[in-house]
PDB file of C-alpha atoms in Angstrom:
ATOM      1  CA  UNK A   1      -1.584  -3.098 -12.312  1.00 66.00           C
ATOM      2  CA  UNK A   2      -1.969  -2.899  -8.553  1.00 83.00           C
ATOM      3  CA  UNK A   3      -4.256  -3.275  -5.603  1.00 90.00           C
ATOM      4  CA  UNK A   4      -3.271  -1.723  -2.279  1.00 96.00           C
ATOM      5  CA  UNK A   5      -5.821  -1.432   0.512  1.00 94.00           C
ATOM      6  CA  UNK A   6      -5.594   0.048   4.003  1.00 94.00           C
ATOM      7  CA  UNK A   7      -7.767   0.221   7.103  1.00 92.00           C
ATOM      8  CA  UNK A   8      -7.500   2.151  10.352  1.00 91.00           C
ATOM      9  CA  UNK A   9      -8.220   0.140  13.481  1.00 88.00           C
ATOM     10  CA  UNK A  10      -9.781   1.591  16.618  1.00 82.00           C
ATOM     11  CA  UNK A  11      -7.056   0.116  18.814  1.00 82.00           C
ATOM     12  CA  UNK A  12      -4.542   2.500  17.222  1.00 87.00           C
ATOM     13  CA  UNK A  13      -2.873   1.147  14.096  1.00 91.00           C
ATOM     14  CA  UNK A  14      -3.197   0.976  10.321  1.00 94.00           C
ATOM     15  CA  UNK A  15      -3.034  -2.283   8.378  1.00 93.00           C
ATOM     16  CA  UNK A  16      -2.256  -2.433   4.652  1.00 94.00           C
ATOM     17  CA  UNK A  17      -2.125  -5.224   2.110  1.00 94.00           C
ATOM     18  CA  UNK A  18      -0.588  -4.920  -1.340  1.00 94.00           C
ATOM     19  CA  UNK A  19      -0.233  -7.226  -4.309  1.00 93.00           C
ATOM     20  CA  UNK A  20       3.101  -7.725  -6.099  1.00 94.00           C
ATOM     21  CA  UNK A  21       2.243  -8.022  -9.806  1.00 92.00           C
ATOM     22  CA  UNK A  22       3.697  -5.814 -12.554  1.00 92.00           C
ATOM     23  CA  UNK A  23       2.395  -5.439 -16.111  1.00 90.00           C
ATOM     24  CA  UNK A  24       4.525  -4.380 -19.077  1.00 86.00           C
ATOM     25  CA  UNK A  25       3.380  -2.718 -22.270  1.00 75.00           C
ATOM     26  CA  UNK A  26      -0.034  -3.840 -23.455  1.00 70.00           C
ATOM     27  CA  UNK A  27      -0.255  -6.650 -20.898  1.00 71.00           C
ATOM     28  CA  UNK A  28       1.717  -9.246 -22.841  1.00 71.00           C
ATOM     29  CA  UNK A  29       4.069  -9.663 -19.864  1.00 85.00           C
ATOM     30  CA  UNK A  30       2.994  -9.962 -16.252  1.00 88.00           C
ATOM     31  CA  UNK A  31       5.022 -11.100 -13.284  1.00 90.00           C
ATOM     32  CA  UNK A  32       4.659 -11.289  -9.499  1.00 91.00           C
ATOM     33  CA  UNK A  33       7.907  -9.522  -8.742  1.00 92.00           C
ATOM     34  CA  UNK A  34       7.585  -6.200  -6.882  1.00 95.00           C
ATOM     35  CA  UNK A  35       7.029  -4.976  -3.349  1.00 96.00           C
ATOM     36  CA  UNK A  36       4.961  -1.774  -3.496  1.00 97.00           C
ATOM     37  CA  UNK A  37       4.703  -0.489   0.126  1.00 98.00           C
ATOM     38  CA  UNK A  38       7.685   0.865   2.076  1.00 98.00           C
ATOM     39  CA  UNK A  39       8.513   2.657   5.316  1.00 98.00           C
ATOM     40  CA  UNK A  40       9.066   6.383   4.812  1.00 98.00           C
ATOM     41  CA  UNK A  41       9.718   7.100   8.494  1.00 98.00           C
ATOM     42  CA  UNK A  42       9.378   5.252  11.817  1.00 97.00           C
ATOM     43  CA  UNK A  43       5.640   6.057  11.876  1.00 97.00           C
ATOM     44  CA  UNK A  44       4.761   6.392   8.178  1.00 98.00           C
ATOM     45  CA  UNK A  45       4.453   3.903   5.305  1.00 98.00           C
ATOM     46  CA  UNK A  46       3.526   4.604   1.690  1.00 98.00           C
ATOM     47  CA  UNK A  47       2.687   2.508  -1.341  1.00 98.00           C
ATOM     48  CA  UNK A  48       2.249   3.313  -5.038  1.00 97.00           C
ATOM     49  CA  UNK A  49       0.294   2.226  -8.076  1.00 96.00           C
ATOM     50  CA  UNK A  50       0.830   3.237 -11.691  1.00 94.00           C
ATOM     51  CA  UNK A  51       4.243   3.793 -13.253  1.00 94.00           C
ATOM     52  CA  UNK A  52       6.862   1.769 -11.369  1.00 95.00           C
ATOM     53  CA  UNK A  53       9.653   4.225 -12.186  1.00 94.00           C
ATOM     54  CA  UNK A  54       7.598   7.237 -11.100  1.00 96.00           C
ATOM     55  CA  UNK A  55       6.426   5.462  -7.960  1.00 97.00           C
ATOM     56  CA  UNK A  56       9.975   4.672  -6.863  1.00 97.00           C
ATOM     57  CA  UNK A  57      11.102   8.232  -7.628  1.00 97.00           C
ATOM     58  CA  UNK A  58       8.278   9.734  -5.561  1.00 98.00           C
ATOM     59  CA  UNK A  59       8.865   7.412  -2.620  1.00 98.00           C
ATOM     60  CA  UNK A  60      12.601   8.122  -2.725  1.00 98.00           C
ATOM     61  CA  UNK A  61      11.917  11.854  -2.508  1.00 98.00           C
ATOM     62  CA  UNK A  62       9.347  11.372   0.247  1.00 98.00           C
ATOM     63  CA  UNK A  63      11.816   9.304   2.269  1.00 98.00           C
ATOM     64  CA  UNK A  64      14.534  11.931   1.770  1.00 98.00           C
ATOM     65  CA  UNK A  65      12.092  14.647   2.860  1.00 98.00           C
ATOM     66  CA  UNK A  66      11.239  12.686   6.005  1.00 98.00           C
ATOM     67  CA  UNK A  67      14.912  12.089   6.802  1.00 98.00           C
ATOM     68  CA  UNK A  68      15.656  15.808   6.556  1.00 98.00           C
ATOM     69  CA  UNK A  69      12.829  16.621   8.952  1.00 97.00           C
ATOM     70  CA  UNK A  70      14.040  14.018  11.424  1.00 97.00           C
ATOM     71  CA  UNK A  71      17.604  15.387  11.239  1.00 97.00           C
ATOM     72  CA  UNK A  72      16.170  18.763  12.247  1.00 97.00           C
ATOM     73  CA  UNK A  73      14.413  17.059  15.189  1.00 96.00           C
ATOM     74  CA  UNK A  74      10.995  17.795  13.691  1.00 95.00           C
ATOM     75  CA  UNK A  75       8.128  15.544  14.699  1.00 94.00           C
ATOM     76  CA  UNK A  76       6.457  13.744  11.802  1.00 96.00           C
ATOM     77  CA  UNK A  77       2.682  14.068  12.088  1.00 97.00           C
ATOM     78  CA  UNK A  78       1.162  12.153   9.129  1.00 97.00           C
ATOM     79  CA  UNK A  79      -1.360  14.754   7.960  1.00 97.00           C
ATOM     80  CA  UNK A  80       1.034  17.648   8.271  1.00 97.00           C
ATOM     81  CA  UNK A  81       3.771  15.612   6.605  1.00 98.00           C
ATOM     82  CA  UNK A  82       1.538  14.873   3.597  1.00 98.00           C
ATOM     83  CA  UNK A  83       0.592  18.524   3.172  1.00 98.00           C
ATOM     84  CA  UNK A  84       4.236  19.601   3.552  1.00 98.00           C
ATOM     85  CA  UNK A  85       5.418  17.116   0.896  1.00 98.00           C
ATOM     86  CA  UNK A  86       2.745  16.915  -1.815  1.00 98.00           C
ATOM     87  CA  UNK A  87       3.931  19.925  -3.841  1.00 98.00           C
ATOM     88  CA  UNK A  88       7.301  18.227  -4.214  1.00 98.00           C
ATOM     89  CA  UNK A  89       5.506  15.230  -5.700  1.00 98.00           C
ATOM     90  CA  UNK A  90       3.546  17.517  -8.003  1.00 98.00           C
ATOM     91  CA  UNK A  91       6.744  19.201  -9.221  1.00 98.00           C
ATOM     92  CA  UNK A  92       8.530  15.899  -9.809  1.00 97.00           C
ATOM     93  CA  UNK A  93       5.594  14.599 -11.835  1.00 97.00           C
ATOM     94  CA  UNK A  94       5.193  17.808 -13.861  1.00 97.00           C
ATOM     95  CA  UNK A  95       8.812  17.531 -15.079  1.00 96.00           C
ATOM     96  CA  UNK A  96       8.340  13.991 -16.428  1.00 94.00           C
ATOM     97  CA  UNK A  97       8.142  13.104 -20.143  1.00 92.00           C
ATOM     98  CA  UNK A  98       4.568  12.815 -21.434  1.00 92.00           C
ATOM     99  CA  UNK A  99       4.684   9.006 -21.902  1.00 87.00           C
ATOM    100  CA  UNK A 100       5.379   8.571 -18.189  1.00 89.00           C
ATOM    101  CA  UNK A 101       2.708  11.080 -17.228  1.00 92.00           C
ATOM    102  CA  UNK A 102       0.139   9.080 -19.190  1.00 92.00           C
ATOM    103  CA  UNK A 103       0.811   6.060 -16.963  1.00 91.00           C
ATOM    104  CA  UNK A 104      -0.102   8.135 -13.904  1.00 94.00           C
ATOM    105  CA  UNK A 105       0.717   7.395 -10.286  1.00 96.00           C
ATOM    106  CA  UNK A 106      -1.261   7.128  -7.053  1.00 97.00           C
ATOM    107  CA  UNK A 107       0.075   6.997  -3.495  1.00 98.00           C
ATOM    108  CA  UNK A 108      -1.540   5.683  -0.322  1.00 98.00           C
ATOM    109  CA  UNK A 109       0.112   6.844   2.894  1.00 98.00           C
ATOM    110  CA  UNK A 110      -0.575   5.321   6.305  1.00 98.00           C
ATOM    111  CA  UNK A 111       0.633   6.939   9.487  1.00 97.00           C
ATOM    112  CA  UNK A 112       0.571   6.841  13.267  1.00 96.00           C
ATOM    113  CA  UNK A 113       0.678  10.099  15.200  1.00 95.00           C
ATOM    114  CA  UNK A 114       2.924  10.004  18.298  1.00 89.00           C
ATOM    115  CA  UNK A 115       1.159  12.915  20.042  1.00 90.00           C
ATOM    116  CA  UNK A 116      -2.314  13.401  18.523  1.00 87.00           C
ATOM    117  CA  UNK A 117      -5.475  11.585  19.610  1.00 84.00           C
ATOM    118  CA  UNK A 118      -8.327  10.192  17.517  1.00 78.00           C
ATOM    119  CA  UNK A 119     -10.742  12.747  18.974  1.00 78.00           C
ATOM    120  CA  UNK A 120     -11.404  15.283  21.696  1.00 76.00           C
ATOM    121  CA  UNK A 121     -12.898  12.763  24.122  1.00 80.00           C
ATOM    122  CA  UNK A 122     -10.527   9.853  23.722  1.00 78.00           C
ATOM    123  CA  UNK A 123      -6.956   8.950  24.577  1.00 80.00           C
ATOM    124  CA  UNK A 124      -6.638   6.611  21.602  1.00 82.00           C
ATOM    125  CA  UNK A 125      -3.868   7.649  19.205  1.00 88.00           C
ATOM    126  CA  UNK A 126      -4.752   9.137  15.850  1.00 91.00           C
ATOM    127  CA  UNK A 127      -3.949   7.162  12.744  1.00 95.00           C
ATOM    128  CA  UNK A 128      -4.348   8.334   9.172  1.00 96.00           C
ATOM    129  CA  UNK A 129      -4.793   7.016   5.657  1.00 97.00           C
ATOM    130  CA  UNK A 130      -4.077   9.650   3.019  1.00 98.00           C
ATOM    131  CA  UNK A 131      -4.441   9.207  -0.735  1.00 98.00           C
ATOM    132  CA  UNK A 132      -2.557  11.333  -3.259  1.00 98.00           C
ATOM    133  CA  UNK A 133      -2.622  10.907  -7.024  1.00 96.00           C
ATOM    134  CA  UNK A 134      -1.256  12.572 -10.137  1.00 97.00           C
ATOM    135  CA  UNK A 135      -4.737  13.296 -11.483  1.00 95.00           C
ATOM    136  CA  UNK A 136      -5.330  15.938  -8.797  1.00 96.00           C
ATOM    137  CA  UNK A 137      -1.767  17.167  -8.394  1.00 97.00           C
ATOM    138  CA  UNK A 138      -1.125  14.892  -5.388  1.00 98.00           C
ATOM    139  CA  UNK A 139      -3.331  17.040  -3.155  1.00 98.00           C
ATOM    140  CA  UNK A 140      -3.794  14.916   0.004  1.00 98.00           C
ATOM    141  CA  UNK A 141      -7.204  13.322   0.536  1.00 97.00           C
ATOM    142  CA  UNK A 142      -7.656  12.255   4.147  1.00 96.00           C
ATOM    143  CA  UNK A 143      -9.826   9.279   5.068  1.00 91.00           C
ATOM    144  CA  UNK A 144     -11.937  10.302   8.058  1.00 83.00           C
ATOM    145  CA  UNK A 145     -13.710   7.029   8.775  1.00 84.00           C
ATOM    146  CA  UNK A 146     -12.848   3.430   9.659  1.00 85.00           C
ATOM    147  CA  UNK A 147     -13.611   1.947   6.241  1.00 87.00           C
ATOM    148  CA  UNK A 148     -11.127   0.098   4.064  1.00 90.00           C
ATOM    149  CA  UNK A 149      -9.898   2.229   1.170  1.00 92.00           C
ATOM    150  CA  UNK A 150      -7.752   1.251  -1.797  1.00 94.00           C
ATOM    151  CA  UNK A 151      -5.821   2.436  -4.844  1.00 95.00           C
ATOM    152  CA  UNK A 152      -4.850   0.795  -8.117  1.00 91.00           C
ATOM    153  CA  UNK A 153      -6.674  -1.081 -10.838  1.00 87.00           C
ATOM    154  CA  UNK A 154      -8.051  -3.542  -8.286  1.00 81.00           C
ATOM    155  CA  UNK A 155     -10.216  -0.721  -6.963  1.00 83.00           C
ATOM    156  CA  UNK A 156     -12.229  -0.884 -10.205  1.00 81.00           C
ATOM    157  CA  UNK A 157     -12.830  -4.656 -10.181  1.00 82.00           C
ATOM    158  CA  UNK A 158     -16.415  -5.362  -9.167  1.00 84.00           C
ATOM    159  CA  UNK A 159     -15.600  -8.547  -7.253  1.00 85.00           C
ATOM    160  CA  UNK A 160     -12.884  -6.784  -5.287  1.00 87.00           C
ATOM    161  CA  UNK A 161     -15.082  -3.778  -4.600  1.00 84.00           C
ATOM    162  CA  UNK A 162     -17.827  -6.072  -3.299  1.00 87.00           C
ATOM    163  CA  UNK A 163     -15.278  -7.760  -1.020  1.00 85.00           C
ATOM    164  CA  UNK A 164     -14.238  -4.427   0.502  1.00 83.00           C
ATOM    165  CA  UNK A 165     -17.850  -3.329   0.819  1.00 85.00           C
ATOM    166  CA  UNK A 166     -18.671  -6.539   2.686  1.00 85.00           C
ATOM    167  CA  UNK A 167     -15.818  -5.931   5.136  1.00 78.00           C
ATOM    168  CA  UNK A 168     -17.035  -2.368   5.627  1.00 77.00           C
ATOM    169  CA  UNK A 169     -20.495  -3.528   6.702  1.00 77.00           C
ATOM    170  CA  UNK A 170     -20.900  -2.743  10.442  1.00 70.00           C
ATOM    171  CA  UNK A 171     -21.311  -6.387  11.493  1.00 66.00           C
ATOM    172  CA  UNK A 172     -18.264  -7.632   9.596  1.00 64.00           C
ATOM    173  CA  UNK A 173     -16.165  -4.590  10.491  1.00 64.00           C
ATOM    174  CA  UNK A 174     -16.872  -5.166  14.186  1.00 59.00           C
ATOM    175  CA  UNK A 175     -15.991  -8.852  13.814  1.00 62.00           C
ATOM    176  CA  UNK A 176     -12.616  -7.965  12.290  1.00 65.00           C
ATOM    177  CA  UNK A 177     -11.914  -5.360  14.973  1.00 63.00           C
ATOM    178  CA  UNK A 178     -12.538  -7.970  17.663  1.00 63.00           C
ATOM    179  CA  UNK A 179      -9.906 -10.375  16.348  1.00 57.00           C
ATOM    180  CA  UNK A 180      -7.783  -9.959  19.444  1.00 52.00           C
ATOM    181  CA  UNK A 181      -4.615 -11.808  20.399  1.00 56.00           C
ATOM    182  CA  UNK A 182      -1.663  -9.600  19.555  1.00 63.00           C
ATOM    183  CA  UNK A 183      -1.115  -6.147  18.054  1.00 62.00           C
ATOM    184  CA  UNK A 184      -2.067  -6.135  14.406  1.00 71.00           C
ATOM    185  CA  UNK A 185      -3.760  -9.532  14.414  1.00 77.00           C
ATOM    186  CA  UNK A 186      -7.091  -8.095  13.214  1.00 80.00           C
ATOM    187  CA  UNK A 187      -5.367  -6.382  10.290  1.00 83.00           C
ATOM    188  CA  UNK A 188      -3.469  -9.537   9.436  1.00 84.00           C
ATOM    189  CA  UNK A 189      -6.727 -11.520   9.431  1.00 83.00           C
ATOM    190  CA  UNK A 190      -8.183  -8.955   7.025  1.00 85.00           C
ATOM    191  CA  UNK A 191      -5.213  -9.432   4.691  1.00 86.00           C
ATOM    192  CA  UNK A 192      -5.504 -13.247   4.846  1.00 82.00           C
ATOM    193  CA  UNK A 193      -9.167 -12.969   3.874  1.00 85.00           C
ATOM    194  CA  UNK A 194      -8.181 -10.763   0.942  1.00 87.00           C
ATOM    195  CA  UNK A 195      -5.487 -13.191  -0.207  1.00 86.00           C
ATOM    196  CA  UNK A 196      -7.906 -16.122  -0.193  1.00 83.00           C
ATOM    197  CA  UNK A 197     -10.516 -14.052  -2.044  1.00 86.00           C
ATOM    198  CA  UNK A 198      -7.939 -13.091  -4.680  1.00 85.00           C
ATOM    199  CA  UNK A 199      -6.919 -16.710  -5.228  1.00 81.00           C
ATOM    200  CA  UNK A 200     -10.569 -17.575  -5.884  1.00 83.00           C
ATOM    201  CA  UNK A 201     -11.119 -14.532  -8.133  1.00 82.00           C
ATOM    202  CA  UNK A 202      -8.053 -14.097 -10.323  1.00 79.00           C
ATOM    203  CA  UNK A 203      -7.966 -10.907 -12.395  1.00 80.00           C
ATOM    204  CA  UNK A 204      -5.262 -10.057 -14.973  1.00 79.00           C
ATOM    205  CA  UNK A 205      -2.759  -7.647 -13.460  1.00 77.00           C
ATOM    206  CA  UNK A 206      -3.548  -8.431  -9.804  1.00 85.00           C
ATOM    207  CA  UNK A 207      -1.558 -10.989  -7.836  1.00 86.00           C
ATOM    208  CA  UNK A 208      -3.059 -13.136  -5.063  1.00 86.00           C
ATOM    209  CA  UNK A 209       0.342 -12.920  -3.352  1.00 89.00           C
ATOM    210  CA  UNK A 210       0.171 -10.141  -0.778  1.00 92.00           C
ATOM    211  CA  UNK A 211       2.491  -8.164   1.451  1.00 93.00           C
ATOM    212  CA  UNK A 212       1.117  -7.120   4.832  1.00 93.00           C
ATOM    213  CA  UNK A 213       2.192  -3.823   6.415  1.00 96.00           C
ATOM    214  CA  UNK A 214       1.454  -2.676   9.958  1.00 95.00           C
ATOM    215  CA  UNK A 215       1.940   0.920  11.139  1.00 96.00           C
ATOM    216  CA  UNK A 216       1.605   1.504  14.880  1.00 93.00           C
ATOM    217  CA  UNK A 217       3.339   2.871  17.975  1.00 92.00           C
ATOM    218  CA  UNK A 218       6.161   0.353  17.533  1.00 93.00           C
ATOM    219  CA  UNK A 219       7.020   1.401  13.980  1.00 95.00           C
ATOM    220  CA  UNK A 220       6.440   0.064  10.475  1.00 96.00           C
ATOM    221  CA  UNK A 221       6.521  -3.671   9.944  1.00 95.00           C
ATOM    222  CA  UNK A 222       6.071  -5.420   6.588  1.00 94.00           C
ATOM    223  CA  UNK A 223       6.217  -9.061   5.572  1.00 92.00           C
ATOM    224  CA  UNK A 224       4.800 -11.464   2.969  1.00 92.00           C
ATOM    225  CA  UNK A 225       1.676 -13.461   3.761  1.00 87.00           C
ATOM    226  CA  UNK A 226       2.777 -17.082   3.539  1.00 84.00           C
ATOM    227  CA  UNK A 227       0.332 -19.709   4.735  1.00 75.00           C
ATOM    228  CA  UNK A 228      -1.088 -23.167   4.130  1.00 73.00           C
ATOM    229  CA  UNK A 229      -4.742 -23.699   3.289  1.00 69.00           C
ATOM    230  CA  UNK A 230      -6.830 -26.875   3.255  1.00 65.00           C
ATOM    231  CA  UNK A 231      -8.992 -27.927   0.298  1.00 67.00           C
ATOM    232  CA  UNK A 232     -10.669 -31.070   1.568  1.00 71.00           C
ATOM    233  CA  UNK A 233      -7.761 -33.179   2.782  1.00 76.00           C
ATOM    234  CA  UNK A 234      -5.264 -31.491   0.487  1.00 78.00           C
ATOM    235  CA  UNK A 235      -2.810 -28.963   1.930  1.00 77.00           C
ATOM    236  CA  UNK A 236      -1.802 -26.129  -0.394  1.00 73.00           C
ATOM    237  CA  UNK A 237       1.106 -23.834   0.402  1.00 77.00           C
ATOM    238  CA  UNK A 238       0.800 -20.178  -0.549  1.00 76.00           C
ATOM    239  CA  UNK A 239       4.229 -18.571  -0.612  1.00 84.00           C
ATOM    240  CA  UNK A 240       5.464 -15.222  -1.850  1.00 88.00           C
ATOM    241  CA  UNK A 241       7.876 -15.487  -4.790  1.00 90.00           C
ATOM    242  CA  UNK A 242      11.124 -13.550  -4.714  1.00 91.00           C
ATOM    243  CA  UNK A 243      10.295  -9.890  -5.359  1.00 94.00           C
ATOM    244  CA  UNK A 244      12.307  -6.718  -5.980  1.00 95.00           C
ATOM    245  CA  UNK A 245      12.514  -4.260  -3.093  1.00 95.00           C
ATOM    246  CA  UNK A 246      14.610  -1.607  -4.845  1.00 95.00           C
ATOM    247  CA  UNK A 247      14.369  -0.028  -8.283  1.00 94.00           C
ATOM    248  CA  UNK A 248      17.749  -1.445  -9.339  1.00 94.00           C
ATOM    249  CA  UNK A 249      16.646  -4.957  -8.352  1.00 94.00           C
ATOM    250  CA  UNK A 250      13.431  -4.410 -10.276  1.00 94.00           C
ATOM    251  CA  UNK A 251      15.327  -3.395 -13.439  1.00 92.00           C
ATOM    252  CA  UNK A 252      17.355  -6.611 -13.209  1.00 91.00           C
ATOM    253  CA  UNK A 253      14.162  -8.669 -12.996  1.00 89.00           C
ATOM    254  CA  UNK A 254      12.630  -6.634 -15.823  1.00 89.00           C
ATOM    255  CA  UNK A 255      15.586  -7.357 -18.094  1.00 87.00           C
ATOM    256  CA  UNK A 256      15.224 -11.084 -17.459  1.00 86.00           C
ATOM    257  CA  UNK A 257      11.477 -10.998 -18.171  1.00 81.00           C
ATOM    258  CA  UNK A 258      11.040  -8.636 -21.118  1.00 78.00           C
ATOM    259  CA  UNK A 259      14.630  -8.429 -22.314  1.00 73.00           C
ATOM    260  CA  UNK A 260      14.769  -4.644 -22.382  1.00 64.00           C
ATOM    261  CA  UNK A 261      13.600  -1.548 -20.551  1.00 62.00           C
ATOM    262  CA  UNK A 262       9.867  -1.009 -20.983  1.00 66.00           C
ATOM    263  CA  UNK A 263       7.024   0.950 -19.408  1.00 78.00           C
ATOM    264  CA  UNK A 264       6.139  -1.047 -16.296  1.00 82.00           C
ATOM    265  CA  UNK A 265       2.900  -0.549 -14.415  1.00 84.00           C
ATOM    266  CA  UNK A 266       2.544  -1.620 -10.826  1.00 79.00           C
TER     267      UNK A 266
END
């Protein structure tokens, strides 16, 4: 199970937060053990939900595709990149065994355009959030507004949906946008709010431990949200456990948890 959310900010960046929990089989085993969002290129990040194996395979191909374009000195514009790649994702998925297909896979891509602007009458850079999923053949769906969007099972949880809807209300959205201080601070504040909400509203399959990812003119930056909160006079540390960042590392963790290879859902 997974919850990955992303929001475009007017000042010219995309912020993402992603949980780290994996579920095996019928839900008998769950563990906070997997990073789910990765850099595909200097200006593009992508995360997955659904089958862990399929997700890693798709991201590996997307990263290879980006590297080949960069070797040919081609500029990576997020929207064009998504439309150039998605048929590869469709073909990879169509060749999978039926059990893996049934698990499905969704991708959420965030990008910063180095040359395009957010509109005809502005100099602000264009950023994009693009969703692709196996159910519609990975055809890119572009988000054309400033609202927070998400993928994964968390997107169907009423409490989580209400949280996103509250942040999308004009008053709250403007308050988040105005969290100035340093690049990405507003997005980081959004992710902290989500982490606290998750800790107060635990759902099976969704971890309150979150990774934060920032995509802007300076590249892709990702790190765990570790912080200390106060409950009365008591200080509580919230720290990310050790998580896998490659498929081979994940298989090692999986073996220690379930004892054998199994269908894992992120």
